[in-house]
Coordinates of C-alpha atoms in Angstrom, one line a residue:
Chain K
X1 CA -23.3 -19.2 -16.2
X2 CA -20.1 -19.6 -16.2
X3 CA -18.0 -21.2 -13.7
X4 CA -14.1 -21.4 -13.0
X5 CA -13.0 -24.1 -11.3
X6 CA -9.9 -24.3 -9.2
X7 CA -7.5 -25.7 -11.4
X8 CA -8.2 -23.2 -14.2
X9 CA -7.8 -20.4 -11.9
X10 CA -4.5 -21.3 -11.0
X11 CA -3.3 -21.3 -14.6
X12 CA -5.1 -18.1 -15.2
X13 CA -3.4 -16.8 -11.9
X14 CA 0.1 -18.1 -13.3
X15 CA -0.3 -17.2 -17.1
X16 CA -1.1 -13.9 -16.3
X17 CA 1.7 -13.1 -14.2
X18 CA 4.4 -14.9 -16.6
X19 CA 2.5 -12.9 -19.3
X20 CA 3.0 -9.6 -18.0
X21 CA 6.2 -10.1 -16.6
X22 CA 7.7 -11.7 -19.6
X23 CA 6.0 -9.6 -22.5
X24 CA 7.2 -6.3 -20.3
X25 CA 10.5 -7.7 -20.2
X26 CA 10.6 -8.0 -23.9
X27 CA 10.2 -4.1 -24.2
X28 CA 13.0 -3.4 -21.2
X29 CA 10.0 -2.0 -18.8
X30 CA 10.6 -4.8 -16.3
X31 CA 13.2 -2.6 -14.3
X32 CA 13.6 -4.1 -10.8
X33 CA 16.8 -1.4 -9.7
X34 CA 17.9 2.2 -10.2
X35 CA 19.7 2.7 -12.9
X36 CA 23.2 3.3 -13.0
X37 CA 23.9 5.8 -14.6
X38 CA 25.3 9.1 -13.1
X39 CA 24.2 12.6 -13.8
X40 CA 26.8 14.6 -15.7
X41 CA 28.1 18.1 -15.7
X42 CA 26.0 20.3 -17.5
X43 CA 28.2 23.5 -18.8
X44 CA 32.0 24.1 -17.2
X45 CA 35.2 22.8 -18.1
X46 CA 33.4 18.7 -17.5
X47 CA 29.9 19.3 -19.2
X48 CA 29.0 16.2 -20.4
X49 CA 31.1 13.6 -17.9
X50 CA 29.5 11.9 -15.0
X51 CA 29.6 13.9 -12.1
X52 CA 31.2 12.5 -9.0
X53 CA 28.4 14.1 -6.5
X54 CA 25.6 11.6 -8.3
X55 CA 27.3 8.0 -6.8
X56 CA 24.9 6.6 -5.4
X57 CA 25.6 4.0 -2.3
X58 CA 23.5 1.2 -4.3
X59 CA 26.9 1.2 -7.2
X60 CA 29.2 -1.2 -6.5
X61 CA 33.3 -0.5 -6.4
X62 CA 33.4 -2.4 -10.1
X63 CA 30.9 0.4 -11.2
X64 CA 32.7 3.4 -10.2
X65 CA 35.8 2.2 -11.4
X66 CA 34.1 1.7 -14.8
X67 CA 31.7 5.1 -14.8
X68 CA 34.4 6.9 -13.7
X69 CA 38.1 5.3 -15.2
X70 CA 39.5 4.4 -11.5
X71 CA 40.8 1.7 -11.0
X72 CA 39.1 -0.4 -8.2
X73 CA 42.4 -1.6 -6.5
X74 CA 42.6 2.2 -6.5
X75 CA 39.0 2.1 -4.1
X76 CA 39.7 -1.0 -2.7
X77 CA 42.9 0.1 -1.2
X78 CA 41.7 3.4 -0.2
X79 CA 38.8 2.2 1.9
X80 CA 40.0 -1.2 3.5
X81 CA 37.6 -3.2 1.2
X82 CA 40.4 -6.5 1.2
X83 CA 38.1 -8.8 0.2
X84 CA 38.3 -10.7 -3.1
X85 CA 35.0 -9.5 -4.2
X86 CA 36.0 -6.0 -3.8
X87 CA 34.8 -5.1 -6.9
X88 CA 31.1 -5.6 -5.9
X89 CA 31.5 -4.0 -2.7
X90 CA 28.8 -1.4 -2.5
X91 CA 30.0 2.5 -0.6
X92 CA 26.2 2.4 1.3
X93 CA 28.0 -0.1 3.6
X94 CA 31.1 1.8 4.6
X95 CA 29.3 3.7 7.2
X96 CA 29.2 0.9 9.1
X97 CA 32.4 -0.8 8.6
X98 CA 33.7 3.0 9.9
X99 CA 31.0 3.9 12.2
X100 CA 31.4 5.5 15.7
X101 CA 33.9 8.3 14.1
X102 CA 33.7 11.1 16.6
X103 CA 32.3 14.6 14.1
X104 CA 33.1 12.8 11.2
X105 CA 32.0 10.0 8.8
X106 CA 33.0 8.0 6.0
X107 CA 30.4 6.6 3.7
X108 CA 29.2 7.0 0.2
X109 CA 30.3 10.8 -0.1
X110 CA 33.6 9.8 0.9
X111 CA 33.4 7.8 -2.2
X112 CA 32.4 10.6 -4.4
X113 CA 35.2 12.5 -2.7
X114 CA 37.5 10.4 -3.4
X115 CA 36.7 9.9 -6.8
X116 CA 36.3 13.8 -7.5
X117 CA 40.1 13.9 -5.7
X118 CA 41.5 11.5 -8.3
X119 CA 39.8 12.4 -11.5
X120 CA 40.2 16.2 -10.8
X121 CA 37.0 16.5 -11.1
X122 CA 35.0 19.4 -9.3
X123 CA 32.7 18.5 -6.0
X124 CA 32.0 20.2 -2.5
X125 CA 31.6 16.8 0.1
X126 CA 29.9 17.4 3.0
X127 CA 31.6 19.4 5.7
X128 CA 31.5 15.7 8.4
X129 CA 33.1 14.0 5.1
X130 CA 36.5 12.0 5.6
X131 CA 38.8 9.7 3.7
X132 CA 40.6 7.3 5.3
X133 CA 44.8 8.2 5.8
X134 CA 45.0 4.8 3.2
X135 CA 43.8 6.9 0.4
X136 CA 46.1 10.0 0.7
X137 CA 49.4 8.3 -0.8
X138 CA 47.2 6.9 -3.5
X139 CA 46.0 10.3 -4.3
X140 CA 49.3 11.9 -3.7
X141 CA 50.9 9.5 -6.9
X142 CA 47.5 10.6 -9.0
X143 CA 48.0 14.0 -7.9
X144 CA 51.9 14.1 -9.4
X145 CA 50.9 12.0 -12.4
X146 CA 48.4 14.4 -12.9
X147 CA 50.5 17.7 -12.8
X148 CA 48.6 18.9 -9.9
X149 CA 49.8 20.6 -7.0
X150 CA 50.1 18.1 -3.9
X151 CA 49.2 20.6 -1.3
X152 CA 45.8 20.7 -2.4
X153 CA 45.7 17.2 -0.2
X154 CA 45.8 19.5 2.7
X155 CA 41.9 20.7 2.5
X156 CA 40.6 17.0 2.9
X157 CA 40.3 15.5 6.3
X158 CA 42.4 11.8 6.6
X159 CA 41.6 9.9 9.8
X160 CA 43.8 7.2 11.0
X161 CA 40.4 4.8 10.8
X162 CA 42.5 1.8 12.5
X163 CA 42.7 3.7 15.7
X164 CA 39.4 5.6 15.3
X165 CA 37.1 3.4 14.2
X166 CA 35.1 1.2 16.7
X167 CA 34.1 3.4 19.3
X168 CA 31.4 2.1 21.8
X169 CA 28.7 1.5 19.6
X170 CA 26.2 2.6 21.8
X171 CA 27.9 5.7 22.4
X172 CA 27.8 6.6 18.7
X173 CA 23.6 5.4 18.0
X174 CA 23.1 7.8 21.0
X175 CA 24.5 10.9 19.1
X176 CA 23.1 9.6 15.9
X177 CA 19.6 9.9 17.6
X178 CA 20.0 13.3 18.7
X179 CA 20.2 14.3 15.0
X180 CA 17.3 13.0 14.2
X181 CA 16.6 16.3 12.4
X182 CA 19.9 16.5 10.5
X183 CA 20.2 18.0 6.6
X184 CA 21.9 15.5 4.9
X185 CA 22.7 14.5 1.4
X186 CA 19.6 11.7 1.1
X187 CA 17.3 14.0 3.1
X188 CA 14.5 14.6 0.5
X189 CA 12.1 17.7 -0.4
X190 CA 9.4 15.8 1.9
X191 CA 11.2 15.1 4.9
X192 CA 11.9 18.5 5.0
X193 CA 8.4 19.8 4.5
X194 CA 7.0 17.1 7.0
X195 CA 9.4 18.2 9.8
X196 CA 7.9 21.6 9.1
X197 CA 9.8 24.1 6.8
X198 CA 8.4 26.3 5.2
X199 CA 8.2 25.7 1.7
X200 CA 8.5 29.3 0.7
X201 CA 11.4 29.6 2.8
X202 CA 12.9 26.8 1.4
X203 CA 12.4 28.5 -2.1
X204 CA 14.2 31.8 -1.1
X205 CA 17.5 29.8 -0.2
X206 CA 16.6 27.5 -3.4
X207 CA 16.6 30.4 -6.3
X208 CA 13.2 30.6 -6.0
X209 CA 11.8 26.9 -6.4
X210 CA 11.7 23.4 -5.1
X211 CA 12.1 20.1 -6.3
X212 CA 9.2 17.2 -6.7
X213 CA 8.9 15.8 -2.5
X214 CA 10.4 12.2 -4.0
X215 CA 13.6 13.8 -4.8
X216 CA 16.8 14.1 -2.2
X217 CA 17.7 17.8 -1.6
X218 CA 21.1 17.1 -2.9
X219 CA 20.6 15.3 -6.3
X220 CA 18.0 18.4 -7.2
X221 CA 21.0 20.8 -6.9
X222 CA 23.5 18.6 -8.6
X223 CA 20.4 18.6 -11.3
X224 CA 20.1 22.4 -11.0
X225 CA 23.5 23.5 -10.8
X226 CA 23.5 24.6 -7.3
X227 CA 26.4 23.6 -4.7
X228 CA 24.6 21.7 -2.1
X229 CA 27.3 22.2 0.6
X230 CA 26.4 25.8 0.2
X231 CA 22.7 25.9 1.0
X232 CA 22.7 22.4 3.7
X233 CA 23.6 25.2 6.9
X234 CA 20.9 27.0 5.5
X235 CA 18.8 24.5 5.4
X236 CA 19.7 23.4 9.1
X237 CA 19.4 26.3 10.2
X238 CA 15.6 26.5 9.2
X239 CA 15.3 22.6 10.7
X240 CA 16.7 24.4 13.8
X241 CA 14.5 26.9 14.4
X242 CA 11.4 24.7 14.5
X243 CA 12.1 23.8 17.7
Chain U
X1 CA -33.3 -29.7 -9.2
X2 CA -30.8 -32.5 -8.4
X3 CA -31.2 -36.0 -6.7
X4 CA -29.3 -37.3 -4.1
X5 CA -27.4 -39.7 -6.5
X6 CA -26.6 -36.5 -8.8
X7 CA -25.6 -34.9 -6.2
X8 CA -23.2 -37.5 -4.6
X9 CA -21.9 -38.4 -8.3
X10 CA -21.0 -34.9 -8.6
X11 CA -19.2 -34.6 -5.6
X12 CA -16.5 -37.2 -5.8
X13 CA -15.3 -34.2 -8.6
X14 CA -15.3 -31.8 -6.4
X15 CA -12.1 -30.3 -5.1
X16 CA -11.6 -31.5 -1.4
X17 CA -8.9 -29.4 -0.4
X18 CA -8.0 -27.1 -2.7
X19 CA -4.3 -28.6 -3.4
X20 CA -3.9 -26.8 -6.8
X21 CA -4.0 -23.5 -4.8
X22 CA -1.9 -25.0 -1.8
X23 CA 0.9 -25.6 -4.8
X24 CA 0.7 -22.0 -5.9
X25 CA 1.0 -20.6 -2.9
X26 CA 4.2 -22.6 -2.5
X27 CA 5.6 -22.1 -5.4
X28 CA 4.8 -18.0 -4.9
X29 CA 5.9 -18.2 -1.2
X30 CA 9.3 -20.2 -1.8
X31 CA 9.8 -17.9 -5.1
X32 CA 10.3 -14.6 -3.4
X33 CA 12.0 -16.6 -0.6
X34 CA 14.3 -17.7 -2.6
X35 CA 15.0 -13.8 -4.6
X36 CA 15.2 -12.7 -0.7
X37 CA 18.0 -14.8 -0.2
X38 CA 19.6 -14.2 -3.5
X39 CA 19.3 -10.3 -3.3
X40 CA 21.4 -11.1 0.4
X41 CA 24.2 -13.3 -1.7
X42 CA 24.3 -10.5 -4.6
X43 CA 25.3 -8.2 -2.4
X44 CA 28.3 -10.5 -1.6
X45 CA 28.9 -11.5 -5.1
X46 CA 27.5 -14.8 -4.5
X47 CA 24.0 -14.7 -6.2
X48 CA 23.0 -18.1 -7.7
X49 CA 22.9 -17.4 -11.8
X50 CA 19.0 -17.2 -13.4
X51 CA 17.8 -16.7 -10.5
X52 CA 16.6 -12.9 -10.0
X53 CA 18.6 -10.5 -6.7
X54 CA 15.6 -7.8 -7.3
X55 CA 15.1 -6.5 -4.0
X56 CA 11.5 -6.9 -2.3
X57 CA 11.1 -4.1 -2.7
X58 CA 10.6 -4.2 -6.5
X59 CA 8.8 -6.9 -6.2
X60 CA 5.5 -6.3 -3.9
X61 CA 2.8 -4.6 -5.8
X62 CA 1.8 -2.2 -2.8
X63 CA 4.8 -0.4 -3.8
X64 CA 3.4 0.7 -7.1
X65 CA -0.5 1.5 -5.3
X66 CA 1.4 3.9 -2.7
X67 CA 3.9 5.6 -5.3
X68 CA 1.1 6.6 -7.7
X69 CA 0.7 10.3 -6.5
X70 CA 4.5 10.6 -6.3
X71 CA 4.3 9.5 -10.1
X72 CA 1.6 11.7 -10.8
X73 CA 2.7 14.8 -9.4
X74 CA 6.8 14.3 -9.7
X75 CA 7.2 11.8 -12.4
X76 CA 9.2 9.8 -10.3
X77 CA 9.0 6.7 -7.9
X78 CA 9.2 6.6 -4.1
X79 CA 12.6 5.6 -2.6
X80 CA 13.2 1.7 -3.7
X81 CA 10.4 1.6 -5.6
X82 CA 11.1 0.3 -9.1
X83 CA 8.8 0.0 -12.5
X84 CA 8.3 -4.1 -11.5
X85 CA 6.5 -2.8 -8.8
X86 CA 3.9 -0.5 -10.9
X87 CA 3.9 -3.9 -13.3
X88 CA 3.1 -6.4 -10.8
X89 CA 0.6 -3.9 -9.4
X90 CA -1.2 -3.4 -12.7
X91 CA -1.1 -7.4 -13.1
X92 CA -2.2 -7.8 -9.8
X93 CA -5.4 -4.7 -10.6
X94 CA -6.1 -7.2 -14.0
X95 CA -6.7 -10.2 -11.9
X96 CA -8.6 -8.7 -9.2
X97 CA -10.8 -6.8 -11.4
X98 CA -11.3 -10.5 -12.7
X99 CA -11.7 -12.7 -9.7
X100 CA -11.5 -10.9 -6.9
X101 CA -8.3 -10.7 -4.6
X102 CA -6.6 -14.1 -5.2
X103 CA -3.1 -12.1 -4.9
X104 CA -4.0 -12.5 -1.2
X105 CA -5.8 -15.9 -1.2
X106 CA -3.5 -17.2 -3.7
X107 CA 0.1 -15.6 -3.9
X108 CA 0.7 -13.3 -1.2
X109 CA 3.2 -15.3 0.4
X110 CA 2.6 -13.1 3.6
X111 CA -0.6 -14.6 3.6
X112 CA 0.6 -18.0 2.8
X113 CA 2.7 -17.4 5.9
X114 CA -0.4 -17.2 8.3
X115 CA -2.2 -20.2 6.6
X116 CA 0.3 -22.2 7.7
X117 CA 0.6 -20.8 11.3
X118 CA -3.6 -21.6 11.5
X119 CA -2.8 -24.5 10.8
X120 CA -1.0 -25.5 14.0
X121 CA -3.7 -23.3 15.3
X122 CA -6.3 -25.4 14.0
X123 CA -4.6 -28.4 15.6
X124 CA -4.3 -26.6 18.7
X125 CA -7.4 -24.8 19.1
X126 CA -10.1 -27.5 17.0
X127 CA -13.1 -25.6 16.6
X128 CA -12.9 -23.2 18.6
X129 CA -9.9 -21.8 16.2
X130 CA -11.1 -18.6 14.1
X131 CA -13.4 -18.1 16.8
X132 CA -11.8 -16.1 19.5
X133 CA -12.6 -12.7 18.6
X134 CA -16.3 -11.6 19.6
X135 CA -18.3 -10.5 16.6
X136 CA -19.1 -7.3 17.5
X137 CA -15.3 -6.7 18.4
X138 CA -14.6 -8.5 14.7
X139 CA -16.9 -6.2 12.9
X140 CA -14.7 -2.7 14.5
X141 CA -11.4 -4.5 13.9
X142 CA -12.4 -4.9 10.7
X143 CA -12.1 -1.5 9.4
X144 CA -9.0 -0.9 10.9
X145 CA -6.7 -1.8 7.8
X146 CA -8.8 1.2 5.9
X147 CA -7.6 3.8 8.1
X148 CA -3.7 1.8 7.9
X149 CA -4.4 2.2 3.9
X150 CA -5.2 5.6 4.4
X151 CA -2.9 6.3 6.7
X152 CA -0.1 4.6 4.7
X153 CA -0.7 6.5 1.1
X154 CA -0.9 10.1 3.3
X155 CA 2.2 9.4 4.8
X156 CA 3.7 8.4 1.7
X157 CA 2.8 10.8 -0.7
X158 CA 3.8 13.2 2.1
X159 CA 7.7 12.1 2.7
X160 CA 7.7 10.4 -0.7
X161 CA 9.3 7.3 1.7
X162 CA 8.2 3.8 2.3
X163 CA 6.5 4.8 5.5
X164 CA 5.2 1.0 6.2
X165 CA 8.0 -0.5 5.7
X166 CA 8.9 0.2 9.4
X167 CA 6.8 -1.6 10.2
X168 CA 5.7 -4.1 8.3
X169 CA 5.9 -7.7 8.8
X170 CA 5.8 -8.8 5.3
X171 CA 9.3 -7.0 4.5
X172 CA 10.3 -8.1 8.5
X173 CA 9.4 -11.8 7.3
X174 CA 12.0 -12.0 4.2
X175 CA 14.7 -9.6 5.4
X176 CA 14.7 -10.9 9.0
X177 CA 18.6 -11.9 8.4
X178 CA 19.9 -8.7 6.6
X179 CA 20.0 -5.9 9.3
X180 CA 17.3 -3.9 7.5
X181 CA 14.6 -4.9 9.3
X182 CA 13.5 -2.0 12.3
X183 CA 12.4 -3.6 15.6
X184 CA 9.0 -2.0 14.9
X185 CA 8.9 -4.4 12.1
X186 CA 10.0 -7.2 14.6
X187 CA 7.6 -6.9 16.8
X188 CA 4.5 -6.3 14.3
X189 CA 5.9 -10.0 12.7
X190 CA 6.2 -11.1 16.3
X191 CA 2.4 -10.2 17.1
X192 CA 1.0 -11.4 14.1
X193 CA 2.7 -15.1 14.5
X194 CA 1.4 -14.9 17.8
X195 CA -2.2 -14.3 16.7
X196 CA -2.1 -16.2 14.4
X197 CA -2.7 -18.8 16.3
X198 CA -6.1 -18.4 17.2
X199 CA -7.3 -16.2 14.4
X200 CA -6.7 -17.2 10.4
X201 CA -4.7 -14.2 8.6
X202 CA -5.4 -11.9 11.7
X203 CA -2.7 -8.8 9.4
X204 CA -5.1 -9.8 6.3
X205 CA -8.4 -9.0 8.2
X206 CA -7.0 -6.3 11.0
X207 CA -4.2 -4.5 9.4
X208 CA -3.3 -5.1 5.7
X209 CA -3.4 -1.6 4.0
X210 CA -2.9 -3.5 0.2
X211 CA -5.7 -6.0 1.1
X212 CA -8.3 -3.3 2.3
X213 CA -7.8 -1.8 -1.2
X214 CA -8.0 -4.8 -3.0
X215 CA -11.2 -5.9 -0.6
X216 CA -13.3 -2.9 -2.5
X217 CA -12.5 -4.4 -6.0
X218 CA -15.3 -7.2 -4.9
X219 CA -18.0 -4.9 -4.7
X220 CA -17.9 -5.1 -8.7
X221 CA -15.2 -7.9 -9.6
X222 CA -16.7 -9.7 -13.0
X223 CA -16.3 -13.1 -11.7
X224 CA -18.1 -13.2 -8.5
X225 CA -18.4 -16.1 -5.5
X226 CA -22.3 -17.4 -5.8
X227 CA -24.2 -19.7 -4.0
X228 CA -27.0 -21.8 -5.6
X229 CA -30.2 -21.3 -3.6
X230 CA -32.0 -24.0 -5.4
X231 CA -29.5 -26.2 -4.1
X232 CA -28.1 -25.0 -0.7
X233 CA -29.0 -27.4 1.7
X234 CA -28.4 -24.6 4.6
X235 CA -25.9 -26.2 6.5
X236 CA -23.5 -23.3 7.5
X237 CA -20.3 -25.5 6.4
X238 CA -19.3 -22.3 4.1
X239 CA -19.5 -20.6 7.2
X240 CA -18.1 -22.4 9.3
X241 CA -14.9 -22.9 6.9
X242 CA -14.2 -19.3 5.3
X243 CA -11.3 -18.0 6.9
X244 CA -12.3 -15.2 6.5
X245 CA -15.6 -15.2 8.4
X246 CA -17.7 -14.4 5.9
X247 CA -21.5 -15.2 6.6
X248 CA -21.9 -17.1 3.1
X249 CA -24.9 -19.4 3.9
X250 CA -26.8 -15.9 3.9
X251 CA -25.6 -14.7 0.9
X252 CA -26.8 -14.7 -2.8
X253 CA -23.5 -13.1 -4.5
X254 CA -20.4 -12.5 -2.4
X255 CA -19.6 -9.1 -1.9
X256 CA -17.6 -8.8 1.2
X257 CA -14.6 -6.9 1.0
X258 CA -13.3 -9.4 2.8
X259 CA -12.6 -12.1 0.8
X260 CA -10.1 -13.5 -0.8
X261 CA -11.3 -15.7 -3.5
X262 CA -9.3 -18.9 -1.6
X263 CA -12.1 -20.5 -3.1
X264 CA -11.8 -22.8 0.1
X265 CA -16.2 -22.1 0.1
X266 CA -16.4 -24.1 -2.9
X267 CA -14.3 -27.3 -1.7
X268 CA -16.2 -30.1 -0.8
X269 CA -15.4 -29.8 2.7
X270 CA -17.2 -26.6 3.3
X271 CA -20.2 -27.3 0.9
X272 CA -21.7 -30.7 0.3
X273 CA -23.5 -30.4 -2.8
X274 CA -21.5 -29.4 -5.9
X275 CA -22.5 -26.2 -7.9
X276 CA -24.1 -24.5 -4.9
X277 CA -20.9 -22.5 -4.2
X278 CA -19.3 -21.7 -7.2
X279 CA -16.7 -19.1 -8.7
X280 CA -18.4 -17.6 -11.9
X281 CA -19.6 -14.8 -14.2
X282 CA -23.5 -14.7 -14.6
X283 CA -26.5 -16.3 -13.2
X284 CA -27.7 -19.2 -11.6
X285 CA -30.6 -20.6 -13.7
X286 CA -33.7 -19.9 -11.2
X287 CA -35.7 -22.9 -10.9
X288 CA -39.7 -22.9 -11.2
X289 CA -41.8 -22.1 -8.3
X290 CA -43.4 -25.8 -8.8
X291 CA -39.9 -27.7 -8.6
X292 CA -39.2 -27.2 -4.7
X293 CA -35.4 -29.0 -4.5
X294 CA -35.7 -31.4 -2.3
X295 CA -36.6 -29.4 0.9
X296 CA -33.2 -27.9 0.5
X297 CA -33.9 -24.0 0.1
X298 CA -31.0 -22.1 0.6

């Protein structure tokens, strides 16, 4: 027989943790956050370049600026991020800052839209996505620099955020709760199936197949070259029919 | 066969209060607390250098467990789960195969938190502490954590979301300042805090899905808690001291899925005869029938 005492067990437990983590760190297997490399366009004029549609809420403005060659000053000025640590700011907090704007949303998708507009890359935002009014002069200047028609800016929704933000939070919350089954960019295939949407109906909309349960519909559409905004309403219709 | 004097001599070398385990628990608790705070600081660009700023999800081995199905079917992690959770899951499984659920008894900061609350409860209720739940009810309630485990695994597989997050008191404890904790999480945390004043480790006993999974390893672990029938004086101190209320005094080898390998039963406070309850591999030597252990047969 071989017994093991308290002290020995403590050493073994600690050693196994330290060795296990240390070893996987050595082989670059220890990852505690999602890879911050956006998807690239697979075809067309921008093939091989990063697609703004894959900007995540956890990216910092500094990372977005570096990945897409957009000055952080432009990003921070456009979204009212006056903090001296603006480069560390993550778009996922924008929704909180600009919450309560009826009918529209300024959040991560707005940053995608801003970056796409700034760099001239194709991107279709969600229908409710808006930009703060402060983003307009920056984009206008950028459009002029790159010789793009300024009139194209009219297709974007700019909001006077200083006046419209700050609506009664309870009212905003009740509006949100009414849309518990709303198809959004982060909605996953797993959620849709759990809500009761038939997989074959989804597949019929998405070219004969669906993505993995863990994948968000938008991310999968980007990878498959499908415009999410083109199918979003159809998927929402499937969800609405469940009632 | 041991004489009284040899028993007493060995008893002096016997660990009385498991001080080392306490320090290991404090170490892991402080580490996780600091990393959680640093995660918040990191979001404002004020992270403490050197110290990890990983999210709690990245450091929870249970995240790896609930992601197995999604990883096999989709070759992807459940949202918020990363490679680190899988690696920790592997480390914990290795330790558990060897020594049983030492993660629960030595590492899990939420188990430690409940133990600390239990010390208050012990002061309040003295010997009545940890004896409030009727045995019949207790036996039924202990199956609850398997139901929780099944629910978490099935729902996580179906939705590819961390469904347990909404009610996870561990996440609530280490993120209460972040605004990311659901009301349901706070409610469960509050209930666990109150119950911990009456029952030792109530969440571990009745609701922890990870404890349920790890506890099954007690059925075939390499090093087991064993009672030496030759030297046991049948005082039942081990029964009274086991935080998980396992009837140790009638066991030869402890196979109860609730055992957390805390080694409390091997300490002097729970077993006055050294060498009678031990974490070991192999068997105790059986004494010949002609050599009764001083009438202390167990």
